[in-house]
Amino acid sequence: MSEPLIFTQSRSGRSAAGQYPHEAAARVPEKLRRKKPAALPEVSELQAVRHFTRLSQLNFSIDTHFYPLGSCTMKYNPRACNQFAMLPEFLGRHPLAPDAVSQGFLECMFELQEMLKEVTGMKGVSLTPMAGAQGEFAGVAMIRAYHRARGDLERNEIIVPDAAHGTNPATATMCGCVVIEIPSLSNGDIDVDALKQSLGPKTAGIMLTNPSTLGVFERRIQEVAKLVHEAGGLLYYDGANLNAILGKVRPGDMGFDVIHMNLHKTFSTPHGGGGPGSGAVGVGQRLLPFMPIPVVARQENGYRWLDERDVPQTIGRLSAFMGNAGVLLRAYIYMLMLGRPGMQRVAEYAALNANYLLARLRAAGFDAAYPQRRASHEFIITVKRQAKELGVNAMDFAKRLLDFGFHAPTTYFPLLVPECLLIEPTETEAKQDLDGFVEAMIAIQREAEQEPQKLKGAPHTLPVRRLDDVRAAKQLDLAYVEAV
Amino acid sequence: MSEPLIFTQSRSGRSAAGQYPHEAAARVPEKLRRKKPAALPEVSELQAVRHFTRLSQLNFSIDTHFYPLGSCTMKYNPRACNQFAMLPEFLGRHPLAPDAVSQGFLECMFELQEMLKEVTGMKGVSLTPMAGAQGEFAGVAMIRAYHRARGDLERNEIIVPDAAHGTNPATATMCGCVVIEIPSLSNGDIDVDALKQSLGPKTAGIMLTNPSTLGVFERRIQEVAKLVHEAGGLLYYDGANLNAILGKVRPGDMGFDVIHMNLHKTFSTPHGGGGPGSGAVGVGQRLLPFMPIPVVARQENGYRWLDERDVPQTIGRLSAFMGNAGVLLRAYIYMLMLGRPGMQRVAEYAALNANYLLARLRAAGFDAAYPQRRASHEFIITVKRQAKELGVNAMDFAKRLLDFGFHAPTTYFPLLVPECLLIEPTETEAKQDLDGFVEAMIAIQREAEQEPQKLKGAPHTLPVRRLDDVRAAKQLDLAYVEAV
Amino acid sequence: MPFIPHTEDDVREMLAAIGAPNIDALFEEIPAALRTRELTGIPDALTEMEVGRLMRSRARKDGTPINFIGAGAYEHHIPAAVWAIVTRGEFYSAYTPYQAEASQGTLQLLYEYQTMMTRLTGMQVSNASLYDGASALAEAALMSVRAHRRSKSARILVPASVNPTYLSVARAITEGQNVKFDVLPYASSSGTFDPGSLSAFEGQDITAVVIQHPNFFGLFEDVDAITDWAHANGSLVIAVVNPLSLAILKPPGEWGSKGVDIVVGEGQPLGVPLSSGGPYFGFMTARMEHVRQMPGRIIGRTVDLDGKPGFTLTLQAREQHIRRSKATSNICTNQGLLVTAATIYMSLLGSKGLERVAAASQTQTDKLIAALTRIDGVKLAFTGPRFHEAVLRLNKPVKPVLAALAERGIVGGYDLSNHYPELGHALLVCATEMRTDGEIEEYANALREVTSDG
Amino acid sequence: MPFIPHTEDDVREMLAAIGAPNIDALFEEIPAALRTRELTGIPDALTEMEVGRLMRSRARKDGTPINFIGAGAYEHHIPAAVWAIVTRGEFYSAYTPYQAEASQGTLQLLYEYQTMMTRLTGMQVSNASLYDGASALAEAALMSVRAHRRSKSARILVPASVNPTYLSVARAITEGQNVKFDVLPYASSSGTFDPGSLSAFEGQDITAVVIQHPNFFGLFEDVDAITDWAHANGSLVIAVVNPLSLAILKPPGEWGSKGVDIVVGEGQPLGVPLSSGGPYFGFMTARMEHVRQMPGRIIGRTVDLDGKPGFTLTLQAREQHIRRSKATSNICTNQGLLVTAATIYMSLLGSKGLERVAAASQTQTDKLIAALTRIDGVKLAFTGPRFHEAVLRLNKPVKPVLAALAERGIVGGYDLSNHYPELGHALLVCATEMRTDGEIEEYANALREVTSDG
Ligand SMILES: Cc1ncc(COP(=O)(O)O)c(C=O)c1O
Ligand SMILES: Cc1ncc(COP(=O)(O)O)c(C=O)c1O
């Protein structure tokens, strides 16, 4: 299965004529006028529909495959969220429409803020960040603004564990901070001694995710919080992994000052093949004055957006309007459908699935990276041994899994575990599917022992076989050029 | 690719609990109560979504493949038709809602009736038949009612050419008529002499499709009409093939008294893997009093349905309400988007595509069934020669085409042409795709000559290989039974 | 040219390959006198944007009144997933699965549907759909005539508590084949059919007896007694049922001592929106012994060349495209897409979900009746056990009442006075799980106003 | 348990395999003191039916007023096919295409998107999206600082005719890295930026100059002169454009004698609904020489083991997951699904379609302005050539006027008085191809009423 580029299907003069106005001529001064039309595809409506429908079929997705991509929380995206978020009134609402014709939407946003406060244990929530990384940005920017507002101008160091997601250090840099990396212990916990040594008068804060991306819960979190706070720093919670603890423990209660949430993970909005997401931030008392705007407030005469006049110390705006509203609506709808009991179940069954899958894989002879620990909602298998003994690596396992109809786990992240597969089944997968995954892993292990080239050459049954990434980066081909 | 039956994914106690009311208990007298729940699947929402999404991917469809299934007019089904027919007000309207809250819908139906009158040249249209065959039923029933109303009680013979679609004779039988089959000439026209011999005092009417399912236009249609009318019979037009002549010639002008239209063909409503369709009927003056009800009328105070009180001689109702309203809306929307010029283009480009494909296939050495004739919107290739010389038949060509990514043409229909492929490209396919089809046919012909087992074993790349139809009919397995 | 992909170059090259001077030449076999000049009655083309605007304005005219009619079409919650999947191009834009290998998605789904319907109705075989519930009854009548080899009468007994439109449709469709329907009165006290009244037909050649349960008034019939009488009399039994009700009611396959012979009904309650009456789908299940008399498509499981299981259309020798004038029915195109919806719906709801929906509908109807009959001049006509519909008697003609309610945004029920003049000012009302207590109250308030006027 | 597939048996077997007594034991590593007791602030679960009812009632509150605001988000016709395909599960529910072989659909689409955007903007490379237009400007500013090796100032000139919110966002995002934006006034007579005023900066170390065209007032800027001045001064040029306008306007790649360096903008006009401001997508294209400084994902075409072409994420060494604190940006999740919409939109419209849409929008805006300025007390602020927005000056404060219009179902425009107090009672209005002549008249009548009151 493969599909030619749409450009090769284009023919001059063809069009989907029902899609644009009958007649219209633009008036543009000669020197500003476009002379040659942009060479966009010229195809019929059927050709476009067929092309993109066929392209879609080349993808794995939650709706078609088990997708245990660690740290990405690929769980079921309820179709109802999409349907109700796309009601014509919501789709048609202009972001700058007056409050009088926006109360329905604003009420949803306000209630979403309130629910997110409740589940995180924070004091305020801003929905504006457009993805996790922007939520992180908002968080670190608030930490900086906090220190600055106190005249504490030297604090520009952000401590980040080596297991952290790449966005954490990248964000710190973007905020003009210096990144101090600290190691993890072999049991997966933070090296608290190293932390102590890193803390000091320049400490702005620490970015943690707990459970960490190693798939284990940071047990000494209260001690960490105390240490950082005593050093004058603040604690940032990377809430991409909130799925692990939803309803079980709240970042606010653990001592965090600020958190971002990946609504496109924990709150099950779709990832759309790359996005959109939403990285709503929650803050404790200290950071309330600095929240990114706009934020919805409920007032006597209805709901309205707070802006720079209401939040004068705000770190400012992060998007042209108010973030990914449609994603927020989906998260809101999802939360309403979960409700209180459902919210609690998320972490329970996510942990059950992860621990079960871990137990079965271990029983099948695979090595856990942290065998002494409970898995959180995800866990790490390392195939270091197989790499050494059989010459097949994590990538080979990953690619071969595709042939078995399973999306691969996250590979080579976190960077500190060699040949790792970070596996996150999520709570919406059935035991049968986990069992199927285990069987596939066992079959692949057997192949690795008996015919390792099966793995090396994998995938064999997908639209393409393994791609040459080196060539992609060296002989850059980033846009199609017609042969002449 | 294959997908297990949903029943094998079911587990007792599992459910998509958000889909039904929290609590509710039925009150049913003991002896009427269901004792054991029906063993429907017990799956999660994700499992259902994944299962049916994966099943869908096992299909060929217009949205994914060229689908030149003769007599079926598989052309692009505009997405707009679906979107606008599914506006919440239309979906939510109860069929028995009072006229006061139905004017928008009724206006659409009325205008659809008017447009169908215009394109067919008929005097009245009833939208109620739910598919072509039911339209045929309505037509023949009206013909019978007409004769009966005139006291002409002996007329119960319906003449049907041998090339006719199976629904024609089946319909005649269903109406209690006797079927008189007449042959076609070797040039594809009706054998007018045979017709003359069949006509008589028992003749109720004749069912024709023009162009016929042989893909050629019946040139002596005026003479046929005259003969049948003179004999006291009426003419029925099977409008499944209206795509061939839309805007070029009107059944009413050819002398037909009644016509059904397959809106799911000519007017591009989707076929949905089997249906629904709509077989709206148009009638000339003589049959107006007998139309199936309901029919929409425009009156001073708005639109309303006419019923048995308004049309006392009606053949009656054919559906519980008023037919496949949603299909009708789609056809209406489609017609609005085509408009007058677009309506004319349908037949022009359908004929262009058919004649081009025919010309290219002939140039490539394939045999046309009617080489002396223009193709209409479809045409017949016969592989009789290949069957004799190479031992590969029409079915083998058809199955092998699937491997090339093309849906097969209609095979073994019309029955009178041996080893036939009835090919209907439709006007919405691009020249490139027709060219691709020709290349595939050439390649298959080459295979037939060099490695005929490639054809015999085809398809090779689909979810299943050739299925054992004989076994299916002998060892009936029509519903799943769990292994115990 | 909307939907036409041809460029000028394409047309030129194609005509050259054909050897025709222009497109018009392709129509040269059509006698010139017949050629259409202009379709003056057809308006100019609208763009998609313009059509959208027009359709939205039409839709707005009709609005979204609160609906309390059933009478054969019921407003139930439809999970968002259902139509999101149904409208996927691969289901939506495929034809009837003639090429089985390229249609395994549709075919497997239909096989799963057949399985579900046999389980729901307690029968052995199901076809892949008929047009709607009414025409399904007509087909069942014809099928019973074919299936009942010993009966020569083509005479079918039908209680008047069967949906009267179904009866009209069955008459219209079977009339050419001389099927005769004898309509038997329901008991005016109970609104149900009294099996005792069948004794008048004892020993007569009756091909089949039709039982609708719950009947058109929403009431439960004495299905066991009727079924047993029919079988004892050598007649077949045709059940007409609401598939949703079967989540709580004994399936027709268990009625009486040996179960009915044919079951038909309207599939709409299973995931199909009201949409002005269609497209819906008729279902039909039956005993295995009658399978060769069934109308419509049937899917069978078989194996491919490699022995791998697969699905295909089977028993096609019953059908028009093979058997032509001797087919079991003329049906060809059926209602496949709606069956797709129903199959997904049943999978999502499961029998527990269907049971809850049925029970909640019954509960809300009880509340509705309680609320409405509290109004002076509104009485419940029949008090027996019922599903989710009921007949009310008003103190004034129903039609103007319904018109006044419509003005208040309420579609208040179905006026029975045409079909059942003997019931007086009778109104058939319905509530499903979709109707909230608040809406029921709103209806009661409106009806109180409307019936007390003047 | 909505969305949880586990049966009791499953749970029992799974716990046994784990060796845990109950699910709670899986959380034993969480200090007991921290364990959440109850989420009292979260309401009980609603069923899908109930949520649907709630959301429809919320939506109804907001209604569907007629919209005359643009200001960065534009209401255009979106072909039905676009979102029917975008919401297919395979696009909707896939992750970022890390496993290229299992994501060729998304990857090829993104490659096609990149190609289209380079062609539309006249540049050589495109990334696969940023969050939105405003944050894209921030990223462009940071990119220009990295790309301009010789400039040390991180100083960027921005005319005040640039969208003021974009400027706020750019400031908020780049502030930590000490980027300085110098805002230069627009000419109060024309509403556009006078290139002559750049001479004051001649010879200074300016990293980049930003040009928005059409500018925030809808007016055309003198892009050639500004571009050439910047390049002559050794500065880079960042263009902020409406992608739709590029169907009729000279692409930034051709501005001045050598074209701009970076192009960014809001992709929303290309098939993305207004939906309260997002999700939209920011686009960015640039000269090939800057590709390694680009933020965001980039897709490349390569070959597989068999030499067959395929697509993959490339130049990942720029990104956070590889380069961590030294990445070009922290962006990870982007706006892929919206790019999917835009790619389908551009394929359906083609450049001819885009041109028609742009032209029709311009035409309707002309009509709107003609209609509104016929009203006493309503004046056009700037008369130069424009695209599809314009600034009106009213004779009274804008906010109450907009409130009064909203009551009449009209969203009348964007109040400029906060950002541009110097313009007085200024209102930014917009019409696209979606606004009919009738709606424009309706607006004019309403505005006449509202402005003449009192
Ligand atoms: C642990 C963690 N932190 C942060 C992020 C960044 O979130 P986003 O991709 O939404 O920017 C991710 C997701 O990739 C993540 O897994
Ligand atoms: C020529 C012809 N007549 C009649 C029919 C019957 O139409 P339907 O399938 O809608 O009942 C068809 C379609 O199959 C047909 O092609």
PDB file of C-alpha atoms in Angstrom, chain B residues 361-449:
ATOM      1  CA  LEU B 361      -9.482  -1.266 -24.112  1.00  0.00           C
ATOM      2  CA  ARG B 362     -10.341  -2.126 -27.676  1.00  0.00           C
ATOM      3  CA  ALA B 363      -7.071  -0.641 -28.828  1.00  0.00           C
ATOM      4  CA  ALA B 364      -5.408  -2.884 -26.266  1.00  0.00           C
ATOM      5  CA  GLY B 365      -7.027  -5.916 -27.856  1.00  0.00           C
ATOM      6  CA  PHE B 366     -10.105  -6.446 -25.762  1.00  0.00           C
ATOM      7  CA  ASP B 367     -13.407  -7.338 -27.400  1.00  0.00           C
ATOM      8  CA  ALA B 368     -16.394  -5.059 -27.098  1.00  0.00           C
ATOM      9  CA  ALA B 369     -19.736  -6.812 -26.932  1.00  0.00           C
ATOM     10  CA  TYR B 370     -21.227  -4.194 -29.251  1.00  0.00           C
ATOM     11  CA  PRO B 371     -18.318  -2.930 -31.306  1.00  0.00           C
ATOM     12  CA  GLN B 372     -20.491  -1.033 -33.755  1.00  0.00           C
ATOM     13  CA  ARG B 373     -22.162   1.049 -31.106  1.00  0.00           C
ATOM     14  CA  ARG B 374     -21.394   4.135 -29.134  1.00  0.00           C
ATOM     15  CA  ALA B 375     -21.115   3.326 -25.485  1.00  0.00           C
ATOM     16  CA  SER B 376     -23.537   5.112 -23.269  1.00  0.00           C
ATOM     17  CA  HIS B 377     -22.299   5.676 -19.711  1.00  0.00           C
ATOM     18  CA  GLU B 378     -21.176   2.058 -19.586  1.00  0.00           C
ATOM     19  CA  PHE B 379     -20.145  -0.684 -21.951  1.00  0.00           C
ATOM     20  CA  ILE B 380     -19.472  -4.387 -22.093  1.00  0.00           C
ATOM     21  CA  ILE B 381     -16.205  -6.166 -22.688  1.00  0.00           C
ATOM     22  CA  THR B 382     -16.427  -9.881 -23.235  1.00  0.00           C
ATOM     23  CA  VAL B 383     -13.526 -12.197 -22.496  1.00  0.00           C
ATOM     24  CA  LYS B 384     -15.166 -15.132 -24.227  1.00  0.00           C
ATOM     25  CA  ARG B 385     -12.140 -15.435 -26.477  1.00  0.00           C
ATOM     26  CA  GLN B 386      -9.719 -15.481 -23.536  1.00  0.00           C
ATOM     27  CA  ALA B 387     -11.910 -18.043 -21.814  1.00  0.00           C
ATOM     28  CA  LYS B 388     -11.700 -20.310 -24.789  1.00  0.00           C
ATOM     29  CA  GLU B 389      -8.080 -19.747 -25.673  1.00  0.00           C
ATOM     30  CA  LEU B 390      -6.492 -19.280 -22.267  1.00  0.00           C
ATOM     31  CA  GLY B 391      -8.969 -20.760 -19.830  1.00  0.00           C
ATOM     32  CA  VAL B 392      -9.368 -17.579 -17.836  1.00  0.00           C
ATOM     33  CA  ASN B 393     -12.822 -16.164 -17.422  1.00  0.00           C
ATOM     34  CA  ALA B 394     -14.489 -12.896 -16.535  1.00  0.00           C
ATOM     35  CA  MET B 395     -14.392 -13.766 -12.839  1.00  0.00           C
ATOM     36  CA  ASP B 396     -10.626 -14.275 -13.033  1.00  0.00           C
ATOM     37  CA  PHE B 397     -10.128 -10.876 -14.622  1.00  0.00           C
ATOM     38  CA  ALA B 398     -12.396  -9.348 -12.004  1.00  0.00           C
ATOM     39  CA  LYS B 399     -10.609 -10.892  -9.042  1.00  0.00           C
ATOM     40  CA  ARG B 400      -7.189 -10.038 -10.393  1.00  0.00           C
ATOM     41  CA  LEU B 401      -8.211  -6.408 -10.874  1.00  0.00           C
ATOM     42  CA  LEU B 402      -8.717  -6.214  -7.129  1.00  0.00           C
ATOM     43  CA  ASP B 403      -5.028  -6.926  -6.648  1.00  0.00           C
ATOM     44  CA  PHE B 404      -4.274  -3.954  -8.870  1.00  0.00           C
ATOM     45  CA  GLY B 405      -6.307  -1.710  -6.608  1.00  0.00           C
ATOM     46  CA  PHE B 406      -9.388  -1.472  -8.800  1.00  0.00           C
ATOM     47  CA  HIS B 407     -12.819  -2.646  -7.851  1.00  0.00           C
ATOM     48  CA  ALA B 408     -14.033  -5.157 -10.398  1.00  0.00           C
ATOM     49  CA  PRO B 409     -16.653  -4.304 -13.012  1.00  0.00           C
ATOM     50  CA  THR B 410     -19.980  -6.085 -12.865  1.00  0.00           C
ATOM     51  CA  THR B 411     -19.513  -9.652 -14.052  1.00  0.00           C
ATOM     52  CA  TYR B 412     -21.920 -12.080 -15.691  1.00  0.00           C
ATOM     53  CA  PHE B 413     -24.587  -9.456 -16.074  1.00  0.00           C
ATOM     54  CA  PRO B 414     -26.383  -8.916 -18.408  1.00  0.00           C
ATOM     55  CA  LEU B 415     -26.790 -12.658 -18.624  1.00  0.00           C
ATOM     56  CA  LEU B 416     -27.053 -12.750 -22.393  1.00  0.00           C
ATOM     57  CA  VAL B 417     -23.448 -11.715 -23.019  1.00  0.00           C
ATOM     58  CA  PRO B 418     -21.041 -14.525 -22.216  1.00  0.00           C
ATOM     59  CA  GLU B 419     -18.034 -13.800 -19.979  1.00  0.00           C
ATOM     60  CA  CYS B 420     -18.927 -10.191 -19.757  1.00  0.00           C
ATOM     61  CA  LEU B 421     -17.520  -7.300 -17.805  1.00  0.00           C
ATOM     62  CA  LEU B 422     -19.970  -4.426 -17.572  1.00  0.00           C
ATOM     63  CA  ILE B 423     -17.827  -1.353 -17.030  1.00  0.00           C
ATOM     64  CA  GLU B 424     -19.140   2.001 -15.838  1.00  0.00           C
ATOM     65  CA  PRO B 425     -16.449   4.517 -15.023  1.00  0.00           C
ATOM     66  CA  THR B 426     -18.819   7.419 -14.197  1.00  0.00           C
ATOM     67  CA  GLU B 427     -18.108  11.062 -14.841  1.00  0.00           C
ATOM     68  CA  THR B 428     -16.268  11.766 -11.603  1.00  0.00           C
ATOM     69  CA  GLU B 429     -13.199   9.691 -12.436  1.00  0.00           C
ATOM     70  CA  ALA B 430     -10.163  11.342 -13.923  1.00  0.00           C
ATOM     71  CA  LYS B 431      -8.492  10.277 -17.130  1.00  0.00           C
ATOM     72  CA  GLN B 432      -5.407   9.197 -15.181  1.00  0.00           C
ATOM     73  CA  ASP B 433      -7.433   6.656 -13.276  1.00  0.00           C
ATOM     74  CA  LEU B 434      -9.008   5.314 -16.434  1.00  0.00           C
ATOM     75  CA  ASP B 435      -5.544   5.006 -17.906  1.00  0.00           C
ATOM     76  CA  GLY B 436      -4.418   3.143 -14.816  1.00  0.00           C
ATOM     77  CA  PHE B 437      -7.298   0.735 -15.251  1.00  0.00           C
ATOM     78  CA  VAL B 438      -6.376   0.100 -18.881  1.00  0.00           C
ATOM     79  CA  GLU B 439      -2.801  -0.599 -17.883  1.00  0.00           C
ATOM     80  CA  ALA B 440      -3.984  -3.043 -15.270  1.00  0.00           C
ATOM     81  CA  MET B 441      -6.177  -4.819 -17.828  1.00  0.00           C
ATOM     82  CA  ILE B 442      -3.246  -5.043 -20.211  1.00  0.00           C
ATOM     83  CA  ALA B 443      -1.036  -6.434 -17.481  1.00  0.00           C
ATOM     84  CA  ILE B 444      -3.664  -8.979 -16.544  1.00  0.00           C
ATOM     85  CA  GLN B 445      -4.096 -10.008 -20.152  1.00  0.00           C
ATOM     86  CA  ARG B 446      -0.347 -10.563 -20.324  1.00  0.00           C
ATOM     87  CA  GLU B 447      -0.520 -12.646 -17.168  1.00  0.00           C
ATOM     88  CA  ALA B 448      -3.424 -14.598 -18.615  1.00  0.00           C
ATOM     89  CA  GLU B 449      -1.194 -15.507 -21.517  1.00  0.00           C
TER      90      GLU B 449
END
